XYZ file of C-alpha atoms in Angstrom:
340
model
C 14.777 -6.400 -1.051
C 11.978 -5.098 0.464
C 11.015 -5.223 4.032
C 8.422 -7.850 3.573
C 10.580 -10.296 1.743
C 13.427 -9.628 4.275
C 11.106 -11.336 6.551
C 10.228 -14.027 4.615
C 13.896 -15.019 3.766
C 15.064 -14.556 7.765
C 15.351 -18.274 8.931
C 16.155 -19.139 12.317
C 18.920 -21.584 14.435
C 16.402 -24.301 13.754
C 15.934 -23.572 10.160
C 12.113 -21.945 10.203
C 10.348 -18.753 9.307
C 8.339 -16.855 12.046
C 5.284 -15.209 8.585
C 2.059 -14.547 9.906
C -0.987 -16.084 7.164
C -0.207 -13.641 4.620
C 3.177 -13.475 4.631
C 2.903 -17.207 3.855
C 0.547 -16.477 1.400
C 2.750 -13.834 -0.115
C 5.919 -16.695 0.301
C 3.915 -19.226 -1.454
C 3.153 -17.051 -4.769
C 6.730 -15.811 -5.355
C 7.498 -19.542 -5.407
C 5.132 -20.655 -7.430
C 6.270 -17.913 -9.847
C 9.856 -18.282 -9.387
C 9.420 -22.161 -10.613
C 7.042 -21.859 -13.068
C 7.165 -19.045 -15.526
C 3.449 -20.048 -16.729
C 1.979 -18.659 -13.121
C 0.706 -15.279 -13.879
C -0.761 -13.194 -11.334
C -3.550 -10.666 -11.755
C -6.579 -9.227 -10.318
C -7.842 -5.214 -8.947
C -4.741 -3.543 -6.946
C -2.829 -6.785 -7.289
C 0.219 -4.974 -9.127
C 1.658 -1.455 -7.610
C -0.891 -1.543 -4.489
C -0.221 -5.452 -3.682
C -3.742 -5.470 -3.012
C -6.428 -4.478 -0.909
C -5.247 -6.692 2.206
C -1.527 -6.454 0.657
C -1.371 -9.990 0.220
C 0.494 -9.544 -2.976
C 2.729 -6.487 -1.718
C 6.020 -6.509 -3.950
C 5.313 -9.333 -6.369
C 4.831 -6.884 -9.184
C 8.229 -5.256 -8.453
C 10.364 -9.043 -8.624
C 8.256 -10.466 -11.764
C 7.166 -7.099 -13.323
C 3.797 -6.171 -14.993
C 3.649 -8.940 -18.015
C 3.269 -11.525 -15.238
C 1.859 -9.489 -12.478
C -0.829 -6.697 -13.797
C -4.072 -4.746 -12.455
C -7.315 -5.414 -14.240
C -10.322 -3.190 -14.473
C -12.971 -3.811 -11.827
C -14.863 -6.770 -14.044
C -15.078 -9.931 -11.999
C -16.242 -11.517 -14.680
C -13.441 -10.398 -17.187
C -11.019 -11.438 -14.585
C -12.157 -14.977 -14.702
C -12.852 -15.372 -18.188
C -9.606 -14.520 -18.749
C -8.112 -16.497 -16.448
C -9.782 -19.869 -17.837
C -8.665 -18.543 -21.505
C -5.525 -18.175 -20.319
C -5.557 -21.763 -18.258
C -6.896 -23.536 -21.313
C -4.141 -22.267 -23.369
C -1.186 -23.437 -21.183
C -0.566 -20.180 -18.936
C -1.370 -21.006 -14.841
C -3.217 -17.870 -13.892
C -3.592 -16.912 -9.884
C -6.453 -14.741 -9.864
C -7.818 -12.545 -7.078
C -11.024 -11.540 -6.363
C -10.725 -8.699 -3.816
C -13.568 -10.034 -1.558
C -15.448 -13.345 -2.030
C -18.651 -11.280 -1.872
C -18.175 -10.396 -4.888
C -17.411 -13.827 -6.736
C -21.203 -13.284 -8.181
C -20.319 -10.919 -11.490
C -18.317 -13.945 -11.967
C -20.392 -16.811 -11.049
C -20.585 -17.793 -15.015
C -17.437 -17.951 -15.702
C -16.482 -19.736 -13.049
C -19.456 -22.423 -12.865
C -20.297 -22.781 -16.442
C -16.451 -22.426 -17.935
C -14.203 -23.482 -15.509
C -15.750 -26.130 -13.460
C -16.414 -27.632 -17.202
C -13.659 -27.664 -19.510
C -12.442 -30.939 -18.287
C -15.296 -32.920 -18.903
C -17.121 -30.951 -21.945
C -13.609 -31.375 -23.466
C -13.570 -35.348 -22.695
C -10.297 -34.178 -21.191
C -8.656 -32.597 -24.177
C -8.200 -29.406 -21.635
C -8.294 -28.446 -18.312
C -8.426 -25.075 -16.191
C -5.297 -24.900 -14.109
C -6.288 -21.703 -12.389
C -6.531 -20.575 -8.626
C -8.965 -18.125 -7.915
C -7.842 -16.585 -4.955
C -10.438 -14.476 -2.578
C -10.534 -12.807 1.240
C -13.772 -14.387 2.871
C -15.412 -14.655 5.568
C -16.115 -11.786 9.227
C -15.187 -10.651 12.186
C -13.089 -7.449 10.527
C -17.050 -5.614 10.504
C -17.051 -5.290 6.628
C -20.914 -5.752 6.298
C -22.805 -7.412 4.711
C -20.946 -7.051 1.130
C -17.439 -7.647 2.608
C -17.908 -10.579 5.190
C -19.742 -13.588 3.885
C -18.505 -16.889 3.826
C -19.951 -18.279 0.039
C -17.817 -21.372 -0.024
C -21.108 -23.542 -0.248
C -22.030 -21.966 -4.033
C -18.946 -23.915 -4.960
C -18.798 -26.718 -3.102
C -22.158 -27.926 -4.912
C -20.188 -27.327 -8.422
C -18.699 -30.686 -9.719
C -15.642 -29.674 -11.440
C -14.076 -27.451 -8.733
C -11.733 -27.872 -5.898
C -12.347 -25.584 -3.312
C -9.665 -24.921 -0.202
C -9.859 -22.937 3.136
C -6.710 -22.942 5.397
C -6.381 -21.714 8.807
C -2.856 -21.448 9.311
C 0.269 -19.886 8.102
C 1.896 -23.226 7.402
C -1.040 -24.153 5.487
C -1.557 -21.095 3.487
C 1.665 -21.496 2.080
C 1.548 -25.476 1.191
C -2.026 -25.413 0.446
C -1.615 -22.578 -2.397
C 1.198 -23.856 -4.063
C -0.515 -27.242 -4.374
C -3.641 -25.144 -5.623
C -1.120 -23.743 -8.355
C 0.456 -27.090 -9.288
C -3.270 -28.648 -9.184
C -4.374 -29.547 -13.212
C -8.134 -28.466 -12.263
C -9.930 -25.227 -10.974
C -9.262 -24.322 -7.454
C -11.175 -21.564 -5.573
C -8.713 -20.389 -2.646
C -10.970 -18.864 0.264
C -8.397 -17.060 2.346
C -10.078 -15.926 6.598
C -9.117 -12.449 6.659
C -9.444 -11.678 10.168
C -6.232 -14.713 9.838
C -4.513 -12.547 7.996
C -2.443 -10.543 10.868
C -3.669 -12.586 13.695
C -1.171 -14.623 14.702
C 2.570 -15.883 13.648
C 3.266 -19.421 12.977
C 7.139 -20.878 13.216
C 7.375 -23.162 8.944
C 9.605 -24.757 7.178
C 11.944 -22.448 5.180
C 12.440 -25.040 2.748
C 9.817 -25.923 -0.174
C 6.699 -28.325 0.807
C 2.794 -28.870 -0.279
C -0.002 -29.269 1.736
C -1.933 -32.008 -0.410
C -5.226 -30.912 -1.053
C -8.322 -33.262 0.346
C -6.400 -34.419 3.415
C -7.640 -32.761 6.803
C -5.270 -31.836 10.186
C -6.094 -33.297 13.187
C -5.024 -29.855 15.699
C -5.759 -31.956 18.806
C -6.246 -35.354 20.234
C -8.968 -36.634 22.054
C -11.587 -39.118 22.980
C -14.900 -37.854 24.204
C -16.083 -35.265 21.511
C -14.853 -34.446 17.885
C -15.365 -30.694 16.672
C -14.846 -30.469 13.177
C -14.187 -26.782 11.329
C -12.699 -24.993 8.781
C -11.331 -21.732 7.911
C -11.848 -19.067 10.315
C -13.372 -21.180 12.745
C -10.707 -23.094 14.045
C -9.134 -20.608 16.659
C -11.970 -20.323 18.608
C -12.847 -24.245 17.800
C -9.716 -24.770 19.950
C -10.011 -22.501 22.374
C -13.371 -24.133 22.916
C -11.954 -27.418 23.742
C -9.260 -25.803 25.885
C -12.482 -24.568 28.069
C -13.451 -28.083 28.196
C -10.464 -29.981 28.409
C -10.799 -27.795 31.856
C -14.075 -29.266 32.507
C -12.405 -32.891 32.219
C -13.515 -33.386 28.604
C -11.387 -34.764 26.159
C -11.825 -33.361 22.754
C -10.633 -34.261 19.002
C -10.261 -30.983 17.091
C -10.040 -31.356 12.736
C -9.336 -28.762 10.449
C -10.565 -30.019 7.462
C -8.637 -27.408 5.120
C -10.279 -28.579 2.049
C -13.913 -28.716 1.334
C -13.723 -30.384 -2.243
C -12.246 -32.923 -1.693
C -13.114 -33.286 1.941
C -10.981 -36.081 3.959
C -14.146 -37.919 5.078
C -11.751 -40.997 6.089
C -10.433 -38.928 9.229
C -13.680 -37.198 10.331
C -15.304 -40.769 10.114
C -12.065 -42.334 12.330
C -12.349 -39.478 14.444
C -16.991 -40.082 15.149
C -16.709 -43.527 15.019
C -13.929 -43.366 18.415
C -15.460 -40.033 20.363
C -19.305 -41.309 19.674
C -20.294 -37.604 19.359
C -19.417 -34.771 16.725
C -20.127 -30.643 16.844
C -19.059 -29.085 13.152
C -18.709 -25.599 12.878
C -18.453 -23.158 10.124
C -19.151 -19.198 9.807
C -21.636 -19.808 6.700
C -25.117 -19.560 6.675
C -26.911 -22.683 8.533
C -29.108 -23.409 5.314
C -27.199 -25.798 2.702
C -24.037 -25.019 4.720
C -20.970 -27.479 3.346
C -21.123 -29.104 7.033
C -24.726 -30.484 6.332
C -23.092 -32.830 3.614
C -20.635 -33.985 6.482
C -23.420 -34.183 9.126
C -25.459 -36.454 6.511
C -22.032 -38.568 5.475
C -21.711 -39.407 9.305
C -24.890 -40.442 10.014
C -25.252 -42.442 6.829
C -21.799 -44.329 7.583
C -21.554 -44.757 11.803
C -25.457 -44.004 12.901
C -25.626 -46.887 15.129
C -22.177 -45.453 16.691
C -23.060 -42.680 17.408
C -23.891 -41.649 21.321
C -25.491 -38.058 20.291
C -27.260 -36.200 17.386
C -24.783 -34.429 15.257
C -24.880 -30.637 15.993
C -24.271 -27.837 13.880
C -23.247 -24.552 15.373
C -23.226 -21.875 12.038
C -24.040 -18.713 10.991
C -27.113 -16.874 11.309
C -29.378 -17.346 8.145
C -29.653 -13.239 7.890
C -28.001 -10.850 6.076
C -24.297 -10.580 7.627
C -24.961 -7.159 9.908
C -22.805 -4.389 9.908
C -21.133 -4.312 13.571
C -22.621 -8.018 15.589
C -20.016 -10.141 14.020
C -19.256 -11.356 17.847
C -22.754 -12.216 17.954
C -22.824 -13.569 14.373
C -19.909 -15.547 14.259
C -20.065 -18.703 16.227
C -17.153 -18.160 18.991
C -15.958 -20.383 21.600
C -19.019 -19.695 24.092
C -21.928 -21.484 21.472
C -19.146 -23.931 20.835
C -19.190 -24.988 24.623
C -22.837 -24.735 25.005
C -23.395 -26.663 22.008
C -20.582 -29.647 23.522
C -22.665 -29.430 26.519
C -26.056 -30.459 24.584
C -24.113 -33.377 23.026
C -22.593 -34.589 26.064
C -25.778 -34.365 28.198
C -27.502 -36.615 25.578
C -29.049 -39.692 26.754
């Protein structure tokens, strides 16, 4: 046993595991593979290495290289393999090393994946997870931080999922794996090693398309994603000090988004601030923005504000400054609740 999956199997008194988000994500595989024997596994450094963030660290050694194998650096191929081998009965986990570089494999995953159901009239379907690190604040650049879920979103055909937790990385990905359609798995990677989360030690799915509500309250709703939502709450902790209540929702899945509980959440705190890393223009939040105002305009008290990404190239060494921490967060709440 190695010393990762030593701590995965430690439970505690009160029957949980203390994994940090990719030790959950790590969890989550082996049991998707240890219940399945259709889940394959494969991607560059996903074998020996376990990766380039070792998110797949030992897998190789418990399942061995027919179900868990290196590829050659070929986005593309690594795609169009997996839907080959998703349209043929095979469940293929696929990992891209950074989401930046989902373009070689745009194609594939667009034109092929997002398609077979319907060109097909249902005779097949892609049951594949394409599994990527995303998004900044670990100063990769501009070719190692960027936060691309939009491209997909706008793709009929695809699911597309982007937890924040530990608990959720686990349940989210193993419902990605069971899922009958495409699924493209953004995974934060400054999440990765950033905090430890007490879960279950027994089996359970996050169902995808339903969002957490992280915190209850009744003046202002913040709604996020991804690697947003620590500094989304520690926003409303510095206004819960200021006397404002605030309603904090991790949405968790983009496609399908859980508009039923960001629509509950408007149509009680009058006023809404969504955040999200991407770029500002044709970010995922401006289809939630226009779904609000559509359904609960004459409810609401305030504009709905976006606080985003820059629309720039993602620099080098600013990702304070780029990504939108608790400080614009505040400012932002301020605008809304000044309103009249």
């Amino acid at each position: 046993m190695t010393a990762l999956q030593e701590k995965q199997t430690t439970v505690s008194a009160t029957g949980t595991l203390s994994l940090n988000f990719i030790q959950a994500l790590n969890l989550g595989i082996r049991e998707e593979m240890r219940r399945d024997e259709t889940v394959v596994l494969f991607g560059e450094d996903v074998g020996a290495r376990g990766g380039v963030f070792l998110a797949t660290e030992g897998i190789q050694a418990e399942f061995g290289k027919k179900r868990v194998f290196d590829t050659p650096l070929s986005e593309a191929s690594i795609v169009g393999a997996a839907v080959g081998m998703a349209v043929r009965g095979m469940r293929p986990i696929a990992e891209i090393q950074f989401a930046d570089y989902m373009g070689p494999a745009f194609d594939q995953i667009i034109s092929q994946a997002a398609k077979i159901r319907y060109r097909s009239g249902a005779q097949f379907t892609a049951p594949l997870v394409i599994r990527t690190p995303s998004g900044g604040g670990v100063r990769g650049g501009h070719h190692h931080s960027q936060s691309p879920e939009s491209y997909f979103t706008h793709t009929p055909g695809l699911k597309v999922v982007m937890p924040s937790t530990p608990y959720d990385a686990r349940g989210l990905l193993k419902a990605a794996v069971r899922s009958d359609d495409p699924v493209i798995f953004f995974e934060p990677k400054r999440l990765y090693r950033a905090f430890k989360e007490d879960i279950p030690a027994e089996d359970y799915v996050v169902e995808l398309g339903k969002a957490k509500v992280r915190q209850e309250g009744a003046d202002l709703t913040i709604v996020g994603y991804g690697g947003v939502m620590p500094d989304a709450m520690k926003a409303a902790a510095a206004l819960q000090g200021e006397g404002v209540s605030v309603e904090v929702i991790d949405l968790r899945s983009l496609v399908p988004w859980d508009k039923e509980t960001v629509l509950a959440s408007v149509a009680k705190t009058g006023r809404v601030l969504l955040v999200s890393e991407a770029p500002r223009i044709s970010n995922f939040m401006g289809e939630v923005a226009y779904s609000i105002q559509e359904e609960l305009f004459d409810q609401l008290l305030a504009p709905v504000l976006q606080v985003a990404g820059f629309d720039t190239p993602y620099p080098y060494v600013q990702d304070k400054i780029y990504l939108p921490g608790p400080n614009r967060m505040v400012r932002a709440a301020a605008k809304l609740l000044g309103y009249a």
